[in-house]
XYZ file of C-alpha atoms in Angstrom:
668
model
C -56.353 -15.288 7.630
C -56.155 -14.284 3.999
C -53.991 -11.185 3.605
C -53.486 -9.146 0.445
C -50.688 -6.606 -0.008
C -51.284 -3.867 -2.591
C -48.154 -2.599 -4.383
C -47.467 -0.795 -7.646
C -45.267 -3.520 -9.170
C -42.943 -6.412 -8.351
C -41.334 -6.400 -11.789
C -38.504 -4.102 -10.641
C -36.127 -4.154 -7.692
C -37.558 -0.907 -6.295
C -37.941 0.233 -2.705
C -41.707 -0.345 -2.838
C -41.334 -3.830 -4.324
C -38.743 -4.751 -1.727
C -41.014 -3.494 1.071
C -43.806 -5.748 -0.239
C -41.504 -8.774 -0.377
C -40.231 -8.232 3.169
C -43.733 -7.647 4.569
C -44.952 -10.820 2.857
C -42.064 -12.711 4.413
C -43.039 -11.349 7.844
C -46.616 -12.594 7.530
C -46.491 -15.770 5.456
C -45.528 -18.101 8.311
C -48.960 -17.554 9.926
C -51.321 -16.481 7.119
C -52.215 -16.941 3.491
C -50.477 -14.025 1.800
C -50.948 -12.640 -1.695
C -49.261 -9.637 -3.293
C -51.486 -7.743 -5.727
C -49.597 -5.634 -8.272
C -51.386 -2.803 -10.062
C -48.908 -2.766 -12.944
C -46.500 -5.229 -14.550
C -46.041 -8.960 -14.920
C -46.772 -11.372 -12.094
C -43.238 -12.793 -12.053
C -41.353 -10.904 -9.319
C -37.873 -9.515 -9.908
C -35.365 -12.242 -8.883
C -33.520 -9.865 -6.521
C -36.650 -9.524 -4.353
C -36.427 -13.166 -3.202
C -40.171 -13.324 -2.602
C -41.072 -16.461 -0.604
C -42.280 -19.273 -2.834
C -45.536 -19.716 -0.902
C -46.624 -16.121 -1.503
C -49.056 -15.808 -4.409
C -48.744 -12.909 -6.854
C -51.769 -11.526 -8.687
C -51.098 -8.985 -11.448
C -54.092 -6.764 -12.273
C -52.492 -5.529 -15.514
C -49.703 -7.960 -16.484
C -49.423 -6.577 -20.010
C -48.969 -2.974 -18.834
C -45.418 -2.009 -17.845
C -44.893 -0.217 -14.545
C -44.326 3.179 -16.177
C -46.781 2.925 -19.097
C -50.299 4.343 -19.350
C -53.130 2.399 -20.956
C -55.697 5.178 -20.399
C -55.345 8.936 -20.958
C -57.832 9.802 -18.213
C -56.305 10.604 -14.829
C -57.204 8.540 -11.781
C -60.226 9.466 -9.683
C -59.087 7.385 -6.704
C -55.573 8.784 -6.253
C -55.400 12.268 -4.759
C -54.353 14.910 -7.294
C -50.974 16.224 -6.158
C -49.891 12.968 -4.521
C -46.259 12.162 -5.462
C -47.510 9.061 -7.298
C -50.584 10.648 -8.892
C -49.217 10.420 -12.436
C -48.566 6.692 -12.068
C -52.263 5.842 -12.198
C -55.221 6.403 -14.509
C -58.916 5.557 -14.883
C -58.156 2.035 -16.124
C -56.250 1.323 -12.918
C -59.235 2.570 -10.911
C -61.542 0.116 -12.655
C -59.228 -2.851 -12.170
C -58.737 -2.042 -8.460
C -62.485 -1.658 -7.793
C -63.283 -4.889 -9.593
C -60.625 -6.900 -7.799
C -61.225 -5.552 -4.284
C -64.983 -6.004 -4.481
C -64.480 -9.751 -4.934
C -61.068 -10.350 -3.322
C -62.231 -12.462 -0.378
C -59.386 -11.114 1.775
C -59.608 -10.678 5.542
C -56.984 -7.900 5.521
C -55.820 -5.655 2.697
C -52.641 -3.615 3.242
C -51.743 -0.784 0.845
C -48.057 0.185 0.686
C -48.232 3.757 -0.608
C -50.233 6.911 0.014
C -51.674 6.663 -3.508
C -52.880 3.085 -3.045
C -53.996 3.870 0.507
C -56.288 6.588 -0.811
C -57.607 4.213 -3.484
C -58.216 1.474 -0.900
C -60.155 3.912 1.300
C -62.614 4.513 -1.561
C -63.051 0.879 -2.640
C -65.504 -1.603 -1.187
C -63.790 -4.727 0.194
C -66.529 -6.917 1.733
C -65.798 -8.128 5.268
C -62.128 -7.062 5.160
C -60.063 -4.755 7.342
C -58.289 -2.085 5.323
C -54.833 -0.917 6.436
C -52.438 1.555 4.825
C -48.702 1.734 5.447
C -47.419 5.266 4.875
C -44.030 5.074 3.076
C -42.926 8.612 4.017
C -43.674 11.205 6.720
C -47.058 12.778 6.126
C -45.442 16.214 6.257
C -43.688 15.326 2.963
C -47.082 15.335 1.235
C -47.960 18.650 -0.420
C -50.198 20.847 1.734
C -52.888 20.625 -0.949
C -52.990 16.847 -0.428
C -52.964 16.556 3.377
C -56.551 17.602 4.080
C -57.937 15.218 1.460
C -55.530 12.498 2.674
C -56.860 12.830 6.235
C -60.459 12.808 5.011
C -59.997 9.616 2.986
C -57.867 7.787 5.546
C -60.697 8.173 8.098
C -62.406 5.368 6.160
C -59.591 2.907 6.884
C -59.327 0.604 9.873
C -55.678 1.340 10.619
C -52.699 3.325 9.364
C -49.048 2.452 9.961
C -46.805 5.563 10.060
C -43.252 4.979 8.899
C -41.524 6.613 11.875
C -42.258 7.199 15.539
C -41.927 10.949 15.102
C -44.378 10.968 12.220
C -46.976 9.160 14.350
C -47.309 12.320 16.459
C -48.247 14.519 13.475
C -51.600 16.400 13.654
C -52.982 14.363 10.754
C -52.546 11.137 12.722
C -54.075 12.714 15.812
C -57.137 13.510 13.696
C -57.287 9.897 12.505
C -57.116 8.594 16.077
C -59.980 10.905 17.027
C -61.999 9.375 14.185
C -61.424 5.865 15.535
C -58.689 4.804 13.120
C -55.939 2.665 14.629
C -52.541 4.361 14.334
C -49.495 2.277 15.211
C -45.858 2.643 14.179
C -44.314 -0.631 12.982
C -40.771 -0.810 11.672
C -40.105 -1.660 8.054
C -39.100 -5.341 8.036
C -35.509 -6.175 7.162
C -33.528 -9.390 6.891
C -31.142 -9.820 9.810
C -27.584 -11.078 9.472
C -27.006 -14.456 11.083
C -24.115 -13.147 13.161
C -22.055 -9.979 13.715
C -18.925 -12.001 12.893
C -17.957 -11.271 9.311
C -14.756 -10.638 7.344
C -13.185 -7.201 7.151
C -13.585 -5.844 3.618
C -12.358 -2.240 3.674
C -15.648 -1.109 2.086
C -17.788 1.933 2.912
C -21.326 1.916 1.486
C -23.535 4.896 0.651
C -27.031 3.983 -0.555
C -30.070 5.997 -1.618
C -31.528 8.032 -4.446
C -29.040 10.295 -6.234
C -30.961 13.489 -5.480
C -29.845 16.748 -3.913
C -31.060 16.190 -0.339
C -29.219 12.847 -0.107
C -25.916 14.793 -0.283
C -23.839 12.133 -1.999
C -21.434 14.971 -2.815
C -20.764 15.380 0.907
C -20.090 11.638 1.216
C -17.530 11.832 -1.606
C -15.779 14.885 -0.154
C -15.617 13.297 3.303
C -14.305 10.015 1.910
C -11.681 11.896 -0.132
C -10.331 13.430 3.084
C -9.672 9.956 4.518
C -7.782 8.533 1.520
C -4.331 9.845 2.490
C -4.406 8.290 5.967
C -6.477 5.203 4.996
C -5.572 4.438 1.350
C -6.820 0.837 1.290
C -10.520 1.665 1.643
C -13.182 1.716 -1.073
C -16.483 3.637 -1.253
C -19.449 2.019 -2.998
C -22.309 4.305 -3.980
C -25.661 2.653 -4.746
C -28.718 4.329 -6.226
C -30.446 5.781 -9.248
C -31.545 9.335 -9.835
C -31.003 12.572 -11.755
C -27.576 13.360 -10.251
C -25.784 10.306 -11.590
C -23.729 12.228 -14.165
C -22.788 14.912 -11.626
C -21.749 12.196 -9.174
C -19.462 10.573 -11.742
C -17.923 13.934 -12.584
C -17.244 14.632 -8.911
C -15.554 11.236 -8.507
C -13.220 12.211 -11.359
C -12.614 15.735 -10.050
C -11.641 14.381 -6.621
C -9.292 11.784 -8.131
C -11.286 8.906 -6.634
C -11.517 6.755 -9.774
C -9.557 3.926 -8.095
C -11.481 4.154 -4.816
C -15.169 4.647 -5.719
C -17.584 2.257 -7.453
C -20.968 3.556 -8.658
C -23.826 1.032 -8.874
C -26.905 1.978 -10.887
C -29.315 0.026 -8.659
C -30.677 -0.184 -5.147
C -28.425 -1.704 -2.504
C -29.363 -5.189 -1.336
C -28.857 -6.810 2.041
C -25.702 -8.523 0.818
C -24.237 -5.149 -0.189
C -24.671 -3.832 3.352
C -23.290 -7.075 4.788
C -20.181 -6.832 2.600
C -19.394 -3.349 3.958
C -17.485 -2.395 7.103
C -19.115 1.037 7.428
C -22.365 2.563 6.129
C -22.405 6.291 5.368
C -25.690 8.253 5.478
C -25.122 11.949 4.708
C -28.669 13.089 3.854
C -29.847 16.499 5.042
C -33.343 15.051 5.420
C -34.703 11.503 5.411
C -38.175 10.161 4.761
C -37.398 7.202 7.022
C -34.570 5.494 8.844
C -34.653 2.650 6.311
C -31.017 3.065 5.061
C -29.808 3.155 8.662
C -31.808 0.100 9.761
C -30.816 -1.903 6.663
C -27.156 -1.336 7.503
C -27.570 -2.130 11.207
C -29.474 -5.309 10.332
C -26.396 -6.532 8.468
C -24.123 -5.814 11.469
C -22.642 -2.762 9.739
C -21.916 0.324 11.902
C -23.260 3.608 10.542
C -21.901 7.144 10.253
C -25.083 9.214 9.878
C -26.309 12.781 10.018
C -28.524 13.907 12.886
C -31.737 14.414 10.947
C -35.341 13.863 12.106
C -36.807 10.479 11.131
C -33.258 9.189 10.680
C -30.454 7.720 12.764
C -31.249 9.497 16.096
C -34.609 7.721 16.129
C -32.836 4.362 15.877
C -29.643 4.556 17.937
C -27.679 6.836 20.244
C -24.217 8.082 19.303
C -21.636 5.368 19.928
C -24.190 2.540 20.064
C -24.013 0.924 16.662
C -22.939 4.090 14.904
C -21.623 7.639 15.059
C -23.764 10.757 14.586
C -22.447 13.847 12.799
C -23.947 17.317 12.197
C -25.871 17.821 8.956
C -23.675 19.179 6.159
C -20.392 18.957 8.096
C -17.789 17.405 5.780
C -14.929 17.562 8.290
C -16.929 15.926 11.097
C -18.090 13.199 8.714
C -14.512 12.549 7.572
C -13.297 12.365 11.177
C -16.017 9.854 12.095
C -15.209 7.735 9.026
C -11.501 7.732 9.789
C -12.209 6.889 13.421
C -13.966 3.711 12.305
C -11.416 2.931 9.568
C -8.506 3.060 11.992
C -10.079 1.019 14.789
C -11.068 -2.552 13.986
C -11.898 -3.249 17.641
C -14.390 -0.360 17.678
C -16.012 -1.590 14.460
C -16.251 -5.087 15.896
C -17.917 -3.850 19.090
C -20.365 -1.683 17.140
C -21.229 -4.573 14.807
C -22.632 -6.438 17.804
C -24.570 -3.366 18.967
C -25.840 -2.668 15.435
C -27.353 -6.121 15.040
C -28.900 -5.931 18.504
C -30.447 -2.529 17.687
C -31.986 -3.837 14.457
C -33.613 -6.871 16.089
C -36.981 -5.111 16.451
C -37.128 -4.707 12.640
C -36.519 -8.378 11.878
C -39.203 -10.121 9.839
C -40.315 -12.254 12.788
C -40.598 -9.263 15.141
C -42.463 -7.200 12.533
C -44.797 -10.148 12.001
C -45.555 -10.129 15.744
C -46.294 -6.390 15.623
C -48.731 -6.785 12.720
C -50.344 -9.692 14.532
C -51.109 -7.376 17.448
C -52.470 -4.763 15.043
C -54.766 -7.318 13.385
C -56.137 -8.320 16.782
C -56.724 -4.668 17.703
C -58.685 -3.819 14.543
C -60.556 -7.118 14.729
C -61.729 -6.194 18.230
C -62.932 -2.776 17.074
C -66.416 -1.860 15.935
C -65.553 -0.706 12.394
C -66.980 -3.182 9.872
C -67.141 -6.986 10.090
C -64.351 -9.538 10.242
C -64.772 -12.372 7.769
C -68.440 -12.896 8.594
C -70.182 -15.575 6.615
C -67.102 -17.236 5.082
C -64.157 -19.399 5.962
C -60.987 -17.352 6.435
C -58.295 -19.996 6.185
C -55.949 -21.019 8.948
C -52.387 -20.403 7.983
C -49.920 -20.465 5.154
C -50.553 -22.901 2.319
C -48.187 -25.776 1.837
C -45.687 -25.352 -0.976
C -46.307 -27.665 -3.903
C -42.627 -28.090 -4.680
C -40.230 -25.428 -3.459
C -37.447 -24.388 -5.785
C -33.984 -25.445 -4.568
C -32.082 -22.317 -3.621
C -28.534 -21.727 -2.398
C -27.308 -18.932 -0.159
C -23.539 -18.612 -0.079
C -20.978 -16.613 1.817
C -17.197 -16.435 1.717
C -15.497 -17.528 4.932
C -12.287 -15.911 6.240
C -10.232 -18.925 5.060
C -11.463 -18.505 1.475
C -13.897 -21.431 1.542
C -17.557 -20.961 0.628
C -20.402 -21.953 2.874
C -23.443 -23.067 0.885
C -26.789 -23.048 2.725
C -29.551 -24.945 0.920
C -33.250 -24.050 1.019
C -36.212 -25.841 -0.553
C -34.438 -29.189 -0.817
C -34.747 -32.550 0.944
C -32.557 -35.624 0.804
C -29.617 -33.676 -0.607
C -26.361 -35.622 -0.703
C -24.140 -33.528 -2.940
C -23.703 -30.032 -4.330
C -22.337 -30.429 -7.855
C -20.467 -27.792 -9.839
C -20.612 -28.516 -13.568
C -18.306 -26.827 -16.061
C -19.862 -27.280 -19.478
C -17.634 -25.022 -21.522
C -16.878 -25.530 -25.184
C -15.077 -28.801 -25.687
C -15.012 -29.772 -22.009
C -17.258 -31.159 -19.309
C -16.037 -31.240 -15.701
C -18.016 -31.940 -12.529
C -16.823 -31.349 -8.968
C -18.896 -32.718 -6.070
C -19.049 -31.460 -2.486
C -20.709 -33.434 0.288
C -23.794 -32.027 1.986
C -23.405 -32.271 5.740
C -25.832 -34.053 8.056
C -29.203 -32.378 7.997
C -28.996 -31.817 4.252
C -28.766 -28.033 4.386
C -25.080 -27.109 4.364
C -22.011 -27.757 2.212
C -18.499 -26.328 2.195
C -16.739 -25.596 -1.084
C -12.949 -25.349 -1.067
C -11.786 -22.828 -3.643
C -8.740 -25.016 -4.420
C -11.018 -27.891 -5.428
C -12.514 -25.647 -8.132
C -9.088 -25.060 -9.661
C -9.805 -27.869 -12.155
C -12.492 -25.736 -13.817
C -11.581 -24.054 -17.065
C -12.114 -20.364 -17.749
C -15.758 -19.594 -18.445
C -18.930 -20.349 -16.520
C -20.250 -23.215 -14.422
C -23.658 -24.057 -12.947
C -24.547 -25.517 -9.543
C -26.865 -28.445 -8.875
C -28.095 -30.320 -5.823
C -28.022 -34.118 -6.124
C -30.161 -36.497 -4.037
C -29.476 -40.097 -3.003
C -30.786 -41.453 -6.321
C -28.450 -39.279 -8.370
C -31.160 -36.872 -9.530
C -29.951 -33.334 -10.209
C -31.876 -30.124 -9.613
C -30.364 -26.815 -10.631
C -29.881 -24.351 -7.770
C -31.388 -20.906 -7.797
C -29.513 -17.829 -6.605
C -30.302 -16.849 -3.032
C -28.305 -14.466 -0.910
C -24.569 -14.286 -1.698
C -22.223 -12.273 0.504
C -18.760 -11.980 -0.995
C -16.952 -9.466 1.200
C -14.103 -11.888 1.917
C -13.454 -12.446 -1.781
C -10.902 -9.644 -1.949
C -8.328 -11.691 0.006
C -6.255 -13.834 -2.396
C -3.856 -15.211 0.186
C -5.596 -18.583 0.313
C -4.827 -19.153 -3.393
C -1.234 -17.944 -3.370
C 0.224 -21.465 -3.511
C -1.462 -22.405 -6.824
C 0.865 -22.647 -9.836
C -1.643 -20.714 -11.952
C -4.167 -17.928 -11.438
C -7.646 -19.079 -10.471
C -10.620 -16.983 -9.355
C -14.328 -17.868 -9.063
C -17.318 -15.649 -8.243
C -21.042 -16.565 -7.981
C -23.712 -14.465 -9.662
C -27.375 -14.662 -10.684
C -28.421 -15.422 -14.242
C -31.308 -13.497 -15.811
C -33.547 -16.436 -14.917
C -32.476 -16.298 -11.264
C -30.189 -19.354 -11.235
C -26.838 -19.574 -9.443
C -23.863 -19.559 -11.803
C -20.114 -19.204 -11.360
C -17.802 -16.969 -13.375
C -14.440 -18.706 -13.567
C -11.101 -17.104 -14.453
C -8.336 -19.696 -14.880
C -5.056 -18.630 -16.501
C -1.440 -19.869 -16.504
C -0.283 -16.289 -15.895
C -2.051 -13.216 -14.614
C -1.274 -9.511 -14.144
C -3.673 -8.098 -11.531
C -4.156 -4.332 -11.827
C -4.351 -2.517 -8.485
C -4.054 1.231 -9.232
C -4.202 3.600 -12.194
C -2.576 6.983 -11.543
C -2.365 9.981 -13.858
C 0.268 12.538 -14.832
C -0.117 15.213 -17.524
C 1.016 12.858 -20.288
C 0.990 9.319 -18.873
C -0.866 6.610 -17.016
C 0.960 4.770 -14.224
C -0.186 1.184 -13.704
C 0.690 -0.887 -10.634
C -0.278 -4.420 -9.704
C 0.947 -7.900 -8.876
C 1.797 -11.036 -10.847
C 0.779 -14.652 -10.311
C 1.483 -17.856 -12.227
C 4.135 -18.590 -14.844
C 6.407 -15.580 -15.371
C 10.047 -15.426 -16.525
C 11.181 -12.645 -14.217
C 14.941 -12.980 -14.681
C 14.679 -11.019 -17.897
C 12.680 -7.944 -18.830
C 8.949 -7.248 -18.619
C 7.353 -5.088 -21.330
C 4.035 -3.260 -21.617
C 2.210 -3.780 -24.920
C -0.779 -2.163 -26.639
C -2.766 -4.167 -29.202
C -5.243 -2.486 -31.555
C -8.605 -4.243 -31.825
C -9.705 -2.663 -35.115
C -8.190 -3.497 -38.481
C -5.432 -3.182 -39.375
C -4.391 -5.056 -36.221
C -1.186 -3.825 -34.661
C 0.865 -4.385 -31.505
C 3.302 -1.816 -30.179
C 5.687 -1.667 -27.254
C 4.426 0.968 -24.841
C 7.218 0.960 -22.265
C 9.343 -0.995 -19.822
C 7.987 -2.463 -16.635
C 9.626 -2.379 -13.216
C 9.268 -5.483 -11.043
C 9.990 -6.100 -7.365
C 8.764 -8.695 -4.829
C 5.844 -9.817 -6.977
C 4.665 -6.267 -7.808
C 4.961 -4.459 -11.142
C 4.855 -0.804 -12.105
C 4.560 0.537 -15.651
C 4.301 3.928 -17.342
C 2.036 4.158 -20.366
C 2.938 7.344 -22.223
C 0.078 8.823 -24.222
C 2.353 9.753 -27.138
C 2.649 6.055 -28.065
C -1.083 5.782 -28.717
C -1.087 9.153 -30.508
C 1.606 8.077 -32.948
C 0.033 4.710 -33.684
C -3.584 5.731 -34.164
C -5.186 5.469 -37.601
C -8.882 6.025 -36.859
C -10.962 8.747 -35.220
C -11.830 6.267 -32.467
C -10.095 3.000 -31.745
C -9.614 0.507 -28.921
C -6.335 -0.860 -27.594
C -5.926 -3.779 -25.190
C -3.223 -3.531 -22.501
C -0.886 -6.521 -22.059
C 2.313 -7.556 -20.278
C 4.952 -9.876 -21.723
C 8.169 -11.362 -20.375
C 11.314 -12.709 -22.068
C 10.049 -16.307 -22.331
C 8.369 -15.825 -25.701
C 4.996 -17.003 -24.328
C 1.725 -15.365 -25.315
C 1.326 -11.849 -23.795
C -1.005 -11.591 -20.796
C -3.924 -9.175 -20.502
C -3.749 -6.749 -17.573
C -7.016 -7.137 -15.622
C -8.683 -6.461 -12.282
C -10.258 -9.777 -11.330
C -9.281 -10.713 -7.773
C -12.158 -9.121 -5.864
C -15.930 -9.496 -5.615
C -17.078 -7.788 -8.847
C -18.197 -10.182 -11.580
C -18.568 -7.308 -14.085
C -16.569 -4.195 -13.228
C -17.053 -2.083 -16.351
C -20.508 -0.855 -15.273
C -19.425 0.374 -11.822
C -15.956 1.879 -12.299
C -15.136 4.659 -14.731
C -11.735 6.230 -15.333
C -11.205 9.876 -16.327
C -9.971 10.737 -19.796
C -6.412 11.906 -20.317
C -6.535 14.685 -22.930
C -3.587 16.148 -24.822
C -2.955 18.200 -27.960
C -0.774 16.553 -30.570
C 2.858 17.707 -30.756
C 3.565 20.045 -33.665
C 5.985 17.611 -35.314
C 3.930 14.445 -34.957
C 2.746 14.200 -38.582
C 4.707 17.057 -40.105
C 4.291 20.856 -40.146
C 1.497 20.925 -42.739
C -0.851 18.617 -40.863
C -3.434 20.204 -38.559
C -3.092 19.389 -34.872
C -5.874 17.546 -33.064
C -6.861 17.111 -29.445
C -6.741 13.440 -28.518
C -8.283 11.747 -25.505
C -7.220 8.465 -23.936
C -9.489 6.743 -21.408
C -8.911 3.377 -19.715
C -11.901 1.082 -19.220
C -12.656 -2.501 -18.225
C -14.130 -5.001 -20.663
C -16.903 -7.479 -19.816
C -14.167 -9.867 -18.604
C -12.656 -7.171 -16.325
C -9.615 -6.776 -18.591
C -8.044 -3.346 -19.111
C -8.375 -1.590 -22.454
C -8.010 1.956 -23.749
C -10.264 3.970 -26.021
C -8.400 6.610 -28.021
C -10.602 9.343 -29.459
C -9.816 12.349 -31.642
C -11.797 15.405 -30.487
C -12.751 18.346 -32.746
């Protein structure tokens, strides 16, 4: 059959776009699938990983997702719908024109706004289905009656949750002959519950009041004393981002919390040991199921449409009362302290999520298609050929999925390639060209990369290629990379220099490596605060003359350039500790705002080494970790009695290369 999926846009990595990509993946093995976007370019966001054999048709490729090309409000979308302001009269015209000539056997709308529009558009010979992305009770009361009236014209509606399917509005639709069937949102399933321990807790969702990210931060803060090695990663966009950052600072969690201004992907859930869902209400169990699908146990609040609908307490997760910080902290600490419990619940989590896998969801939709085909509402492809399965790919793009194994090696899984003999890593930095080849195992789909073999690469960036038997190279695209094991540096401890490599996606969606390779390295682990100083701790690797004295240096970036000694450094068993007193930066400053790089030097006379935080899984750290500002009033005798005193702030930050710097600012 020919199936079309209606979605607002694929140009962004949004929840709606991801739902369209996963649904397409569920159906494309058996049908011809197209995704029709109302707004934005046809090229999907690389993070969506839309299957190559899914066509994308953009109705308004020159109109950005949030722009309006018509001042008249939509007649098809119900006034008061949460997405009403997204659409206008021009969108109505494009939808009517396309649907009247689409030639689809099934059209599936993925929002209440597009569902209402689909109900009012003529689609010859096709079945019309709407998937409701939130409980119908979340719609304003002024919308529900009109919603029920319009949805009577559809062939089937897919409620998001089992509880929602029992709502009066759905009962009215059933009475009108509309098929109502709950089908889980499709998710990608982890290959196995066996994965490395990372010490990461993940909290994902919109930064809005009912998500209660503040409760997650307070609960996590309570666990830090007993479980200091853990890290919380908060994913999501929304209006409370600034308040969330301020709370991280107020709770002293700057070394333990990373804030990501994007939606969490499957690899983010896979790289976590625990998922934390603290919402006081949920529109769906999606965050819970996404975590379970990646074999990640969940600590979740007992809210309708949430975790209790998916699992029972102790079977893949722990349930806590809504709004209870202490109970949430106890559940978190229970998981943190018990690796055996986490391991057992990883197995149960993956088993629980099986019904939401793309293959299982595809089966469920197949049953729904058969049910509406057998009904009496409309005709099913009469008078035309419907097609018999997914189209063959003309030439699939070679793609690599990679994951870090417990021994530090990388496993590369190849997709869209045939006859592969070698995976080639090419370092094409300025003045150098190095290639390292790794054999593709029998079957042509798997290669192992030893991190030590990459130690010949210079600092910079390298690209990955697949090479066939005739020596032809094809550049690899970025697939799914899980890097949770990348925080363990033990497997590189015997190198005589510091070497670290992380994969990431280029803007064009290709797989690239960021390489750090240095004779000496000072890895920053913690930054603590006193009233007047910063305390830095970390470890050293590579060439260091440790029989003498280590010194902490500050180097001004702006002219006139200057380097000053900022204090002595203590060293013991490979670890260093240093106090950076704020008065040093106060005395040396010349400008209202200036930047200082932080370095360590030994007694050998070699070039000083930048202090950096590199040895983990963050390619660019500056966007996700923010340090609080240390503020102090100048001493009365700093520049003499006749000079006015100023308030000066000093804030550490990471550069684009994850190296530590300070910004010193005079406040007035």
